[in-house]
């Protein structure tokens, strides 16, 4: 009788501990700072692009941490890493939690990384508290989320969800002509798991907002209800290389001038579709890229986004219709290819409610937000119940080495993640 009472008290203690639990904020912060030492940027951020040597080093560190936390690590043929904490029910589907460790060329220390290491901290904290769950928990590092080196973005999760084929992904090239498949082999991270073979009970992703709204509204937690859709349109403009000093203005076939007018077109189209639509260009390649030579070829990618599918597709149609007319007027040839796309996403209402309830229980201020950036959660939502949690970032700055968050913001996001995961994975009583 006394043994039974003792066991019951232990269970009650675990349940009480779980209901009031917080992650170890200093351990999470230290992990973020240590990961940031791999692939450092030039002014405090990170350059840990997909399938570089730095990416490989970051993967090895993450694997060591996961194994030290008692998890087993699997890797699929796209290089995505899955670290599993067992559940008590061998037939229960896992709850997946994660994001990405790859960065932009001049990226910050928290974009994506917070979601992966926040998920790892959830498991570490559960271990500290002796909490068991019915469902396994899988901490995930998706490969090539950024798309900075190999377009499109969210490539590995896209293959996982059946949006892209493995052959298509392996054939993607960077600006030096190196392929995804060859570089994945080079750094030694080709796994043996078939991509997409895993089944999910649910998927959660913690991320910095990458926008200014939460900080401006003085809210600690963003409860993400939707993610806006995206089109990436790659333009190749062909003019005629010519001397900038000796070629008369009326005799030029200037691909650079056509590019600038298309930039203005993108700005106009986005402004004409307010509220909620955005458009811009972040990457341009001039050839021959010499100071005194008009470019013969200009390649650039237009990025347009909206939470409204009708508006998003209308923006694309207008840009693709009007840009060739601009080029024709200048004698420049124009080719357009869609190199990235996903429709707007509505996240699973039940999981959104779970996140909101967790924030309220923990006493964190919160508000509903629509993600302006694409995330692996967008593709995960095609195959499983999915949602996201966001924390603020200073001035909304991201994809920039000056990206900053606070230890308190990171901890709050991970606390909410912990409670949402425990609710979905079901604490064993």
PDB file of N, CA and C in Angstrom, residues 331-401:
ATOM      1  N   UNK A 331      14.692  47.335 -76.540  1.00  0.00           N
ATOM      2  CA  UNK A 331      15.417  46.384 -77.367  1.00  0.00           C
ATOM      3  C   UNK A 331      16.059  45.250 -76.602  1.00  0.00           C
ATOM      4  N   UNK A 332      15.647  45.042 -75.356  1.00  0.00           N
ATOM      5  CA  UNK A 332      16.234  44.022 -74.481  1.00  0.00           C
ATOM      6  C   UNK A 332      15.356  42.776 -74.491  1.00  0.00           C
ATOM      7  N   UNK A 333      15.982  41.602 -74.570  1.00  0.00           N
ATOM      8  CA  UNK A 333      15.248  40.353 -74.504  1.00  0.00           C
ATOM      9  C   UNK A 333      14.961  40.001 -73.043  1.00  0.00           C
ATOM     10  N   UNK A 334      13.785  39.395 -72.815  1.00  0.00           N
ATOM     11  CA  UNK A 334      13.345  39.119 -71.451  1.00  0.00           C
ATOM     12  C   UNK A 334      12.855  37.674 -71.343  1.00  0.00           C
ATOM     13  N   UNK A 335      13.430  36.934 -70.381  1.00  0.00           N
ATOM     14  CA  UNK A 335      12.958  35.577 -70.073  1.00  0.00           C
ATOM     15  C   UNK A 335      12.651  35.509 -68.585  1.00  0.00           C
ATOM     16  N   UNK A 336      11.550  34.832 -68.233  1.00  0.00           N
ATOM     17  CA  UNK A 336      11.130  34.735 -66.834  1.00  0.00           C
ATOM     18  C   UNK A 336      10.881  33.267 -66.491  1.00  0.00           C
ATOM     19  N   UNK A 337      11.384  32.861 -65.335  1.00  0.00           N
ATOM     20  CA  UNK A 337      11.152  31.501 -64.844  1.00  0.00           C
ATOM     21  C   UNK A 337      10.734  31.566 -63.381  1.00  0.00           C
ATOM     22  N   UNK A 338       9.665  30.864 -63.024  1.00  0.00           N
ATOM     23  CA  UNK A 338       9.264  30.754 -61.623  1.00  0.00           C
ATOM     24  C   UNK A 338      10.178  29.747 -60.938  1.00  0.00           C
ATOM     25  N   UNK A 339      10.970  30.199 -59.957  1.00  0.00           N
ATOM     26  CA  UNK A 339      11.945  29.315 -59.294  1.00  0.00           C
ATOM     27  C   UNK A 339      11.567  29.022 -57.842  1.00  0.00           C
ATOM     28  N   UNK A 340      10.456  29.551 -57.387  1.00  0.00           N
ATOM     29  CA  UNK A 340       9.995  29.253 -56.033  1.00  0.00           C
ATOM     30  C   UNK A 340       8.546  29.657 -55.866  1.00  0.00           C
ATOM     31  N   UNK A 341       7.789  28.819 -55.149  1.00  0.00           N
ATOM     32  CA  UNK A 341       6.376  29.145 -54.945  1.00  0.00           C
ATOM     33  C   UNK A 341       5.784  28.306 -53.825  1.00  0.00           C
ATOM     34  N   UNK A 342       4.913  28.937 -53.040  1.00  0.00           N
ATOM     35  CA  UNK A 342       3.972  28.192 -52.207  1.00  0.00           C
ATOM     36  C   UNK A 342       2.747  29.065 -51.986  1.00  0.00           C
ATOM     37  N   UNK A 343       1.600  28.411 -51.895  1.00  0.00           N
ATOM     38  CA  UNK A 343       0.347  29.117 -51.650  1.00  0.00           C
ATOM     39  C   UNK A 343       0.279  29.578 -50.199  1.00  0.00           C
ATOM     40  N   UNK A 344      -0.543  30.579 -49.896  1.00  0.00           N
ATOM     41  CA  UNK A 344      -0.763  30.951 -48.494  1.00  0.00           C
ATOM     42  C   UNK A 344      -1.220  29.737 -47.682  1.00  0.00           C
ATOM     43  N   UNK A 345      -0.796  29.697 -46.426  1.00  0.00           N
ATOM     44  CA  UNK A 345      -1.073  28.551 -45.555  1.00  0.00           C
ATOM     45  C   UNK A 345      -1.932  28.985 -44.375  1.00  0.00           C
ATOM     46  N   UNK A 346      -2.960  28.203 -44.073  1.00  0.00           N
ATOM     47  CA  UNK A 346      -3.726  28.362 -42.839  1.00  0.00           C
ATOM     48  C   UNK A 346      -3.309  27.252 -41.890  1.00  0.00           C
ATOM     49  N   UNK A 347      -2.736  27.628 -40.755  1.00  0.00           N
ATOM     50  CA  UNK A 347      -2.267  26.619 -39.817  1.00  0.00           C
ATOM     51  C   UNK A 347      -3.426  25.986 -39.055  1.00  0.00           C
ATOM     52  N   UNK A 348      -3.188  24.798 -38.515  1.00  0.00           N
ATOM     53  CA  UNK A 348      -4.218  23.974 -37.886  1.00  0.00           C
ATOM     54  C   UNK A 348      -4.831  24.690 -36.686  1.00  0.00           C
ATOM     55  N   UNK A 349      -6.129  24.995 -36.727  1.00  0.00           N
ATOM     56  CA  UNK A 349      -6.747  25.781 -35.651  1.00  0.00           C
ATOM     57  C   UNK A 349      -6.571  25.178 -34.256  1.00  0.00           C
ATOM     58  N   UNK A 350      -6.652  23.852 -34.150  1.00  0.00           N
ATOM     59  CA  UNK A 350      -6.508  23.222 -32.826  1.00  0.00           C
ATOM     60  C   UNK A 350      -5.120  23.460 -32.243  1.00  0.00           C
ATOM     61  N   UNK A 351      -4.085  23.394 -33.085  1.00  0.00           N
ATOM     62  CA  UNK A 351      -2.731  23.642 -32.584  1.00  0.00           C
ATOM     63  C   UNK A 351      -2.520  25.123 -32.294  1.00  0.00           C
ATOM     64  N   UNK A 352      -3.112  25.980 -33.114  1.00  0.00           N
ATOM     65  CA  UNK A 352      -3.052  27.422 -32.836  1.00  0.00           C
ATOM     66  C   UNK A 352      -3.645  27.716 -31.463  1.00  0.00           C
ATOM     67  N   UNK A 353      -4.775  27.089 -31.153  1.00  0.00           N
ATOM     68  CA  UNK A 353      -5.399  27.256 -29.843  1.00  0.00           C
ATOM     69  C   UNK A 353      -4.500  26.720 -28.735  1.00  0.00           C
ATOM     70  N   UNK A 354      -3.831  25.613 -28.983  1.00  0.00           N
ATOM     71  CA  UNK A 354      -2.905  25.058 -27.992  1.00  0.00           C
ATOM     72  C   UNK A 354      -1.796  26.045 -27.675  1.00  0.00           C
ATOM     73  N   UNK A 355      -1.250  26.682 -28.701  1.00  0.00           N
ATOM     74  CA  UNK A 355      -0.198  27.680 -28.495  1.00  0.00           C
ATOM     75  C   UNK A 355      -0.738  28.874 -27.712  1.00  0.00           C
ATOM     76  N   UNK A 356      -1.908  29.354 -28.094  1.00  0.00           N
ATOM     77  CA  UNK A 356      -2.503  30.502 -27.401  1.00  0.00           C
ATOM     78  C   UNK A 356      -2.765  30.176 -25.930  1.00  0.00           C
ATOM     79  N   UNK A 357      -3.298  28.999 -25.674  1.00  0.00           N
ATOM     80  CA  UNK A 357      -3.566  28.597 -24.289  1.00  0.00           C
ATOM     81  C   UNK A 357      -2.285  28.497 -23.474  1.00  0.00           C
ATOM     82  N   UNK A 358      -1.220  28.007 -24.095  1.00  0.00           N
ATOM     83  CA  UNK A 358       0.058  27.899 -23.390  1.00  0.00           C
ATOM     84  C   UNK A 358       0.592  29.273 -23.022  1.00  0.00           C
ATOM     85  N   UNK A 359       0.493  30.223 -23.950  1.00  0.00           N
ATOM     86  CA  UNK A 359       0.955  31.585 -23.661  1.00  0.00           C
ATOM     87  C   UNK A 359       0.157  32.203 -22.522  1.00  0.00           C
ATOM     88  N   UNK A 360      -1.159  31.984 -22.539  1.00  0.00           N
ATOM     89  CA  UNK A 360      -2.003  32.540 -21.483  1.00  0.00           C
ATOM     90  C   UNK A 360      -1.704  31.889 -20.134  1.00  0.00           C
ATOM     91  N   UNK A 361      -1.531  30.580 -20.120  1.00  0.00           N
ATOM     92  CA  UNK A 361      -1.237  29.877 -18.879  1.00  0.00           C
ATOM     93  C   UNK A 361       0.067  30.361 -18.258  1.00  0.00           C
ATOM     94  N   UNK A 362       1.041  30.655 -19.117  1.00  0.00           N
ATOM     95  CA  UNK A 362       2.348  31.091 -18.631  1.00  0.00           C
ATOM     96  C   UNK A 362       2.408  32.590 -18.360  1.00  0.00           C
ATOM     97  N   UNK A 363       1.353  33.300 -18.697  1.00  0.00           N
ATOM     98  CA  UNK A 363       1.293  34.726 -18.409  1.00  0.00           C
ATOM     99  C   UNK A 363       2.037  35.604 -19.396  1.00  0.00           C
ATOM    100  N   UNK A 364       2.270  35.108 -20.612  1.00  0.00           N
ATOM    101  CA  UNK A 364       2.972  35.901 -21.617  1.00  0.00           C
ATOM    102  C   UNK A 364       1.969  36.675 -22.483  1.00  0.00           C
ATOM    103  N   UNK A 365       2.253  37.942 -22.713  1.00  0.00           N
ATOM    104  CA  UNK A 365       1.411  38.712 -23.621  1.00  0.00           C
ATOM    105  C   UNK A 365       1.550  38.134 -25.025  1.00  0.00           C
ATOM    106  N   UNK A 366       0.457  38.175 -25.785  1.00  0.00           N
ATOM    107  CA  UNK A 366       0.488  37.513 -27.092  1.00  0.00           C
ATOM    108  C   UNK A 366      -0.506  38.166 -28.032  1.00  0.00           C
ATOM    109  N   UNK A 367      -0.360  37.872 -29.309  1.00  0.00           N
ATOM    110  CA  UNK A 367      -1.286  38.334 -30.327  1.00  0.00           C
ATOM    111  C   UNK A 367      -1.194  37.412 -31.532  1.00  0.00           C
ATOM    112  N   UNK A 368      -2.260  37.386 -32.335  1.00  0.00           N
ATOM    113  CA  UNK A 368      -2.232  36.627 -33.573  1.00  0.00           C
ATOM    114  C   UNK A 368      -1.361  37.355 -34.596  1.00  0.00           C
ATOM    115  N   UNK A 369      -0.577  36.591 -35.358  1.00  0.00           N
ATOM    116  CA  UNK A 369       0.247  37.173 -36.412  1.00  0.00           C
ATOM    117  C   UNK A 369       0.180  36.294 -37.648  1.00  0.00           C
ATOM    118  N   UNK A 370       0.411  36.911 -38.794  1.00  0.00           N
ATOM    119  CA  UNK A 370       0.590  36.192 -40.057  1.00  0.00           C
ATOM    120  C   UNK A 370       2.067  36.260 -40.404  1.00  0.00           C
ATOM    121  N   UNK A 371       2.674  35.125 -40.654  1.00  0.00           N
ATOM    122  CA  UNK A 371       4.093  35.119 -40.987  1.00  0.00           C
ATOM    123  C   UNK A 371       4.312  35.731 -42.364  1.00  0.00           C
ATOM    124  N   UNK A 372       5.215  36.696 -42.417  1.00  0.00           N
ATOM    125  CA  UNK A 372       5.553  37.308 -43.693  1.00  0.00           C
ATOM    126  C   UNK A 372       6.604  36.526 -44.460  1.00  0.00           C
ATOM    127  N   UNK A 373       7.314  35.648 -43.773  1.00  0.00           N
ATOM    128  CA  UNK A 373       8.363  34.847 -44.409  1.00  0.00           C
ATOM    129  C   UNK A 373       7.885  33.415 -44.601  1.00  0.00           C
ATOM    130  N   UNK A 374       8.525  32.727 -45.517  1.00  0.00           N
ATOM    131  CA  UNK A 374       8.244  31.309 -45.693  1.00  0.00           C
ATOM    132  C   UNK A 374       9.020  30.484 -44.682  1.00  0.00           C
ATOM    133  N   UNK A 375       8.478  29.348 -44.306  1.00  0.00           N
ATOM    134  CA  UNK A 375       9.120  28.465 -43.332  1.00  0.00           C
ATOM    135  C   UNK A 375       8.850  27.021 -43.720  1.00  0.00           C
ATOM    136  N   UNK A 376       9.658  26.119 -43.172  1.00  0.00           N
ATOM    137  CA  UNK A 376       9.429  24.693 -43.411  1.00  0.00           C
ATOM    138  C   UNK A 376       8.045  24.272 -42.953  1.00  0.00           C
ATOM    139  N   UNK A 377       7.486  24.988 -41.990  1.00  0.00           N
ATOM    140  CA  UNK A 377       6.130  24.697 -41.526  1.00  0.00           C
ATOM    141  C   UNK A 377       5.112  24.799 -42.658  1.00  0.00           C
ATOM    142  N   UNK A 378       5.410  25.622 -43.666  1.00  0.00           N
ATOM    143  CA  UNK A 378       4.473  25.759 -44.789  1.00  0.00           C
ATOM    144  C   UNK A 378       4.324  24.442 -45.529  1.00  0.00           C
ATOM    145  N   UNK A 379       5.436  23.714 -45.723  1.00  0.00           N
ATOM    146  CA  UNK A 379       5.355  22.422 -46.385  1.00  0.00           C
ATOM    147  C   UNK A 379       4.923  21.325 -45.422  1.00  0.00           C
ATOM    148  N   UNK A 380       5.340  21.411 -44.163  1.00  0.00           N
ATOM    149  CA  UNK A 380       4.899  20.415 -43.175  1.00  0.00           C
ATOM    150  C   UNK A 380       3.382  20.411 -43.059  1.00  0.00           C
ATOM    151  N   UNK A 381       2.778  21.585 -43.233  1.00  0.00           N
ATOM    152  CA  UNK A 381       1.317  21.694 -43.140  1.00  0.00           C
ATOM    153  C   UNK A 381       0.607  20.892 -44.222  1.00  0.00           C
ATOM    154  N   UNK A 382       1.324  20.496 -45.270  1.00  0.00           N
ATOM    155  CA  UNK A 382       0.727  19.673 -46.316  1.00  0.00           C
ATOM    156  C   UNK A 382       0.552  18.223 -45.874  1.00  0.00           C
ATOM    157  N   UNK A 383       1.309  17.805 -44.846  1.00  0.00           N
ATOM    158  CA  UNK A 383       1.306  16.389 -44.474  1.00  0.00           C
ATOM    159  C   UNK A 383       0.903  16.129 -43.029  1.00  0.00           C
ATOM    160  N   UNK A 384       0.758  17.177 -42.218  1.00  0.00           N
ATOM    161  CA  UNK A 384       0.437  16.961 -40.799  1.00  0.00           C
ATOM    162  C   UNK A 384      -0.144  18.237 -40.204  1.00  0.00           C
ATOM    163  N   UNK A 385      -0.894  18.120 -39.092  1.00  0.00           N
ATOM    164  CA  UNK A 385      -1.315  19.319 -38.349  1.00  0.00           C
ATOM    165  C   UNK A 385      -0.082  20.133 -37.954  1.00  0.00           C
ATOM    166  N   UNK A 386      -0.132  21.434 -38.195  1.00  0.00           N
ATOM    167  CA  UNK A 386       1.068  22.266 -38.067  1.00  0.00           C
ATOM    168  C   UNK A 386       0.710  23.648 -37.554  1.00  0.00           C
ATOM    169  N   UNK A 387       1.622  24.225 -36.784  1.00  0.00           N
ATOM    170  CA  UNK A 387       1.538  25.648 -36.475  1.00  0.00           C
ATOM    171  C   UNK A 387       2.908  26.159 -36.065  1.00  0.00           C
ATOM    172  N   UNK A 388       2.968  27.482 -35.817  1.00  0.00           N
ATOM    173  CA  UNK A 388       4.215  28.125 -35.453  1.00  0.00           C
ATOM    174  C   UNK A 388       4.030  29.016 -34.233  1.00  0.00           C
ATOM    175  N   UNK A 389       5.155  29.313 -33.577  1.00  0.00           N
ATOM    176  CA  UNK A 389       5.237  30.242 -32.450  1.00  0.00           C
ATOM    177  C   UNK A 389       6.305  31.255 -32.800  1.00  0.00           C
ATOM    178  N   UNK A 390       6.054  32.523 -32.526  1.00  0.00           N
ATOM    179  CA  UNK A 390       7.062  33.535 -32.822  1.00  0.00           C
ATOM    180  C   UNK A 390       7.374  34.379 -31.598  1.00  0.00           C
ATOM    181  N   UNK A 391       8.625  34.850 -31.542  1.00  0.00           N
ATOM    182  CA  UNK A 391       9.038  35.828 -30.535  1.00  0.00           C
ATOM    183  C   UNK A 391       9.561  37.057 -31.274  1.00  0.00           C
ATOM    184  N   UNK A 392       9.616  38.201 -30.614  1.00  0.00           N
ATOM    185  CA  UNK A 392      10.058  39.427 -31.301  1.00  0.00           C
ATOM    186  C   UNK A 392      11.539  39.373 -31.666  1.00  0.00           C
ATOM    187  N   UNK A 393      11.925  40.242 -32.600  1.00  0.00           N
ATOM    188  CA  UNK A 393      13.333  40.536 -32.848  1.00  0.00           C
ATOM    189  C   UNK A 393      13.475  42.060 -32.924  1.00  0.00           C
ATOM    190  N   UNK A 394      14.610  42.570 -32.494  1.00  0.00           N
ATOM    191  CA  UNK A 394      14.804  44.012 -32.352  1.00  0.00           C
ATOM    192  C   UNK A 394      14.646  44.713 -33.705  1.00  0.00           C
ATOM    193  N   UNK A 395      13.759  45.697 -33.743  1.00  0.00           N
ATOM    194  CA  UNK A 395      13.477  46.496 -34.945  1.00  0.00           C
ATOM    195  C   UNK A 395      12.966  45.642 -36.107  1.00  0.00           C
ATOM    196  N   UNK A 396      12.567  44.413 -35.834  1.00  0.00           N
ATOM    197  CA  UNK A 396      12.085  43.535 -36.886  1.00  0.00           C
ATOM    198  C   UNK A 396      13.165  43.082 -37.852  1.00  0.00           C
ATOM    199  N   UNK A 397      14.438  43.284 -37.487  1.00  0.00           N
ATOM    200  CA  UNK A 397      15.540  43.059 -38.420  1.00  0.00           C
ATOM    201  C   UNK A 397      15.922  41.581 -38.479  1.00  0.00           C
ATOM    202  N   UNK A 398      16.005  41.042 -39.704  1.00  0.00           N
ATOM    203  CA  UNK A 398      16.438  39.666 -39.915  1.00  0.00           C
ATOM    204  C   UNK A 398      17.102  39.581 -41.281  1.00  0.00           C
ATOM    205  N   UNK A 399      17.715  38.418 -41.590  1.00  0.00           N
ATOM    206  CA  UNK A 399      18.544  38.263 -42.780  1.00  0.00           C
ATOM    207  C   UNK A 399      19.589  39.377 -42.803  1.00  0.00           C
ATOM    208  N   UNK A 400      20.166  39.598 -41.655  1.00  0.00           N
ATOM    209  CA  UNK A 400      21.098  40.702 -41.439  1.00  0.00           C
ATOM    210  C   UNK A 400      21.948  40.335 -40.229  1.00  0.00           C
ATOM    211  N   UNK A 401      23.238  40.610 -40.293  1.00  0.00           N
ATOM    212  CA  UNK A 401      24.107  40.256 -39.165  1.00  0.00           C
ATOM    213  C   UNK A 401      23.775  41.023 -37.892  1.00  0.00           C
TER     214      UNK A 401
END
